[in-house]
Coordinates of C-alpha atoms in Angstrom, one line a residue:
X1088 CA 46.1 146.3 -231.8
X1089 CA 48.5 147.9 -233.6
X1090 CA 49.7 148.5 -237.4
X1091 CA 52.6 146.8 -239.0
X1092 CA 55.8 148.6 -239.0
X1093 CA 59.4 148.6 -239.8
X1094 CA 61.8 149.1 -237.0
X1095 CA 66.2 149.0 -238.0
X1096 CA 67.6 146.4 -236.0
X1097 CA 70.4 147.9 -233.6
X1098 CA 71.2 144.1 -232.7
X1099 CA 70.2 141.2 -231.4
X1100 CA 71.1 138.6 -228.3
X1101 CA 69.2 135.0 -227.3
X1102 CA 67.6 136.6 -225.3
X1103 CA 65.9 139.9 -227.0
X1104 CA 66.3 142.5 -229.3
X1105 CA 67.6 146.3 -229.6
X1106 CA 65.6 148.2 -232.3
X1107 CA 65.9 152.0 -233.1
X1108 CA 62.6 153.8 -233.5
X1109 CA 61.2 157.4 -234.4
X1110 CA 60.7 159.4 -231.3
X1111 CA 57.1 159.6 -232.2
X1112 CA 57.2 155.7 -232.5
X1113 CA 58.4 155.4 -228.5
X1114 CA 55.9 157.8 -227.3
X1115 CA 52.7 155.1 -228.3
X1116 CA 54.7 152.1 -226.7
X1117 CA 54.1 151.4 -223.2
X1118 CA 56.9 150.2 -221.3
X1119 CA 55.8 146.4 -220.0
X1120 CA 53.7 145.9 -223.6
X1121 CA 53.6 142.9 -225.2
X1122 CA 55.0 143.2 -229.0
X1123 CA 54.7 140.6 -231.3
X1124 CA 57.7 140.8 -234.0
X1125 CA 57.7 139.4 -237.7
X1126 CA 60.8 137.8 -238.7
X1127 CA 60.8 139.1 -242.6
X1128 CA 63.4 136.4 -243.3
X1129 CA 61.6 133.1 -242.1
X1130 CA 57.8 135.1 -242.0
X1131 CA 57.6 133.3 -238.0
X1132 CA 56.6 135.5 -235.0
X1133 CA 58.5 136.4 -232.0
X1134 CA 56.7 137.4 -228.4
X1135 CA 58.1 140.3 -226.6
X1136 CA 58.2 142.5 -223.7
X1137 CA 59.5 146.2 -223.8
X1138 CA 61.7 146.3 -221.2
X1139 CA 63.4 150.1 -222.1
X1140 CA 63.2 152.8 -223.8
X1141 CA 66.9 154.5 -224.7
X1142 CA 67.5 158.4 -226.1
X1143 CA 69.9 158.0 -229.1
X1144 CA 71.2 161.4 -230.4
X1145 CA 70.7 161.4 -234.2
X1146 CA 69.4 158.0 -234.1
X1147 CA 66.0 158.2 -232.5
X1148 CA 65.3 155.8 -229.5
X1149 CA 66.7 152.3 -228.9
X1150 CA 64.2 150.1 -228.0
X1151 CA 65.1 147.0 -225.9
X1152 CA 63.0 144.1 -226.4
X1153 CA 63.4 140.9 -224.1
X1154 CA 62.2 137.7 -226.0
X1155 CA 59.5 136.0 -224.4
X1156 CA 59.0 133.0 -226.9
X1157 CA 60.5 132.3 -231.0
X1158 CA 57.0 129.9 -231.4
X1159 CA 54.3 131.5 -230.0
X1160 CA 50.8 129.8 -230.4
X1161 CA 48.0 131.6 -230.6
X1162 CA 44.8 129.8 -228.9
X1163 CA 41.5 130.0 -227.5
X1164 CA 40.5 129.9 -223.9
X1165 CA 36.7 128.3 -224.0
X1166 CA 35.8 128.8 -219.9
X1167 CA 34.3 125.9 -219.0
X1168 CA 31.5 127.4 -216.0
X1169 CA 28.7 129.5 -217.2
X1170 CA 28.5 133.1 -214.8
X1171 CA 32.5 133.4 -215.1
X1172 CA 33.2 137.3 -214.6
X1173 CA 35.6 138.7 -216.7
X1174 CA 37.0 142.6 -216.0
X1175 CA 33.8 142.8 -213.6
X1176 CA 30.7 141.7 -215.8
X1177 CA 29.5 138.5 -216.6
X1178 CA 31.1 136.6 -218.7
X1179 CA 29.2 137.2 -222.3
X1180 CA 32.2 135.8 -224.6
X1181 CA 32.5 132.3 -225.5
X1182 CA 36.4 132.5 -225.6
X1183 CA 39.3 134.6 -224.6
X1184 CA 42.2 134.9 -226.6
X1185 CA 46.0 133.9 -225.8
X1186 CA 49.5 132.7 -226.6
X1187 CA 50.7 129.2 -225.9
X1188 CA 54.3 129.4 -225.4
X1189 CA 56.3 126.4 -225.3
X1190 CA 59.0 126.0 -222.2
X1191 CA 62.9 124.7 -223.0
X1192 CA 62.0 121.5 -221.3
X1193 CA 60.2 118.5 -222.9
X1194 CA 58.1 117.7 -220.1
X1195 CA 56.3 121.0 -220.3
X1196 CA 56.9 122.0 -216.8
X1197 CA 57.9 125.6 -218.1
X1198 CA 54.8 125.7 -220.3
X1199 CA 52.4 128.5 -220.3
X1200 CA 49.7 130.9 -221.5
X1201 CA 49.5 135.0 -222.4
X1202 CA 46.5 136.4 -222.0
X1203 CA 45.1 139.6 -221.0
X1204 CA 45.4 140.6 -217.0
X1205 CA 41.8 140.9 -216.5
X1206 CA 40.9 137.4 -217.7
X1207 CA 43.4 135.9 -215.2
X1208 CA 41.0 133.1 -212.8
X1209 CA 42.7 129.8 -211.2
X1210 CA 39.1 129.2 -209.6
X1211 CA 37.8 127.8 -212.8
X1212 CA 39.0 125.4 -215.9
X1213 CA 39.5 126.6 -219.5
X1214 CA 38.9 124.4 -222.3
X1215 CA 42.3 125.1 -224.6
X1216 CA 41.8 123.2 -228.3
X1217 CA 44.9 122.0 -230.1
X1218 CA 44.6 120.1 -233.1
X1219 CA 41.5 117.3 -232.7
X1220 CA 42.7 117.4 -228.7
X1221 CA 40.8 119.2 -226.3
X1222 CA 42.8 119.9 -223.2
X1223 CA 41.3 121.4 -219.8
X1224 CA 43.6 124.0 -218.2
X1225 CA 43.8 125.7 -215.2
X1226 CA 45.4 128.5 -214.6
X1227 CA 47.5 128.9 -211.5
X1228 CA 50.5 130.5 -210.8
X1229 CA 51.6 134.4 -212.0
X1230 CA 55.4 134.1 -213.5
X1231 CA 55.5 137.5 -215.3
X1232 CA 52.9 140.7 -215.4
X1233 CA 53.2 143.3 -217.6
X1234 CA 51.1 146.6 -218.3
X1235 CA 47.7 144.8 -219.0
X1236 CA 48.9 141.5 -219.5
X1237 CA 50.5 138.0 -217.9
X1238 CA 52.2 135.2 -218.0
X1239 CA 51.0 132.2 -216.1
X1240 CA 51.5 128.7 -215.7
X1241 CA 48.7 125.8 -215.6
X1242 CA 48.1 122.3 -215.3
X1243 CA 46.2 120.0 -217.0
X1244 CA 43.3 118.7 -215.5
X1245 CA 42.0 116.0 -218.5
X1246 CA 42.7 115.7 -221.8
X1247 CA 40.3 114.2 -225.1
X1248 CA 40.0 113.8 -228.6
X1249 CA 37.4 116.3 -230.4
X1250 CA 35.8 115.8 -234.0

């Protein structure tokens, strides 16, 4: 995790975002990292990917930025077996942490989760609480990796209310 910082906008498309950095700046991001980026004028959060890393003369270094969701969610992954191993020991946390991020369609076929690489598992459920509704997720098909972390899809097994 990160500090907060301010990066000039070099511009902006639907579909990500040019910012112009220090040199220092580019030499801690990863290519393939997940960012997560403020928007000062509305105070919502944007998901991103570093996709490149650009020389500019006098300017520093352009930093391209492809958006990966406007609304992320943050959640909790509960797993829901005992003995799960995550990044090869047994599991000793009671949740993992993730982003929710909504698909374009209203059917939520293009739905899916964040999380870290090494808690990826479609062999077992996760218990994934929104609101007073429990849902039971699991993971199970890869649509985007990046340096430690993924995108996947999943499908909901059952759904209940929780008070």
């Amino acid at each position: 995790i990160a500090t907060a910082e301010t990066w000039r906008m070099q511009d902006l498309s639907t579909k990500g975002y040019g910012l112009v950095v220090e040199r220092e700046v580019a030499d801690r991001i990863p290519l393939n990292g997940l960012i997560a980026l403020k928007n000062q004028q509305r105070g919502t959060w944007v998901v991103g990917n570093i996709v490149r890393k650009l020389a500019k003369r006098e300017r520093g270094i352009l930093i391209g930025i492809e958006v990966l969701a406007y609304f992320p969610l943050p959640v909790k992954l509960i797993p829901q077996r005992s003995g799960i191993t995550m990044q090869g020991r047994p599991e000793k946390r009671s949740m993992l942490l993730g982003f929710y991020m909504p698909g374009e369609d209203r059917k939520g076929k293009q739905d899916s989760l964040i999380l870290r690489s090494d808690d990826f598992t479609s062999a077992h459920p996760f218990a994934l609480d929104v609101g007073d509704i429990r849902y039971i997720v699991r993971l199970n098909r890869i649509i985007k990796k990046g340096t430690d972390w993924l995108q996947a899809r999943f499908e909901i097994e059952s759904k209940r209310t929780v008070f």
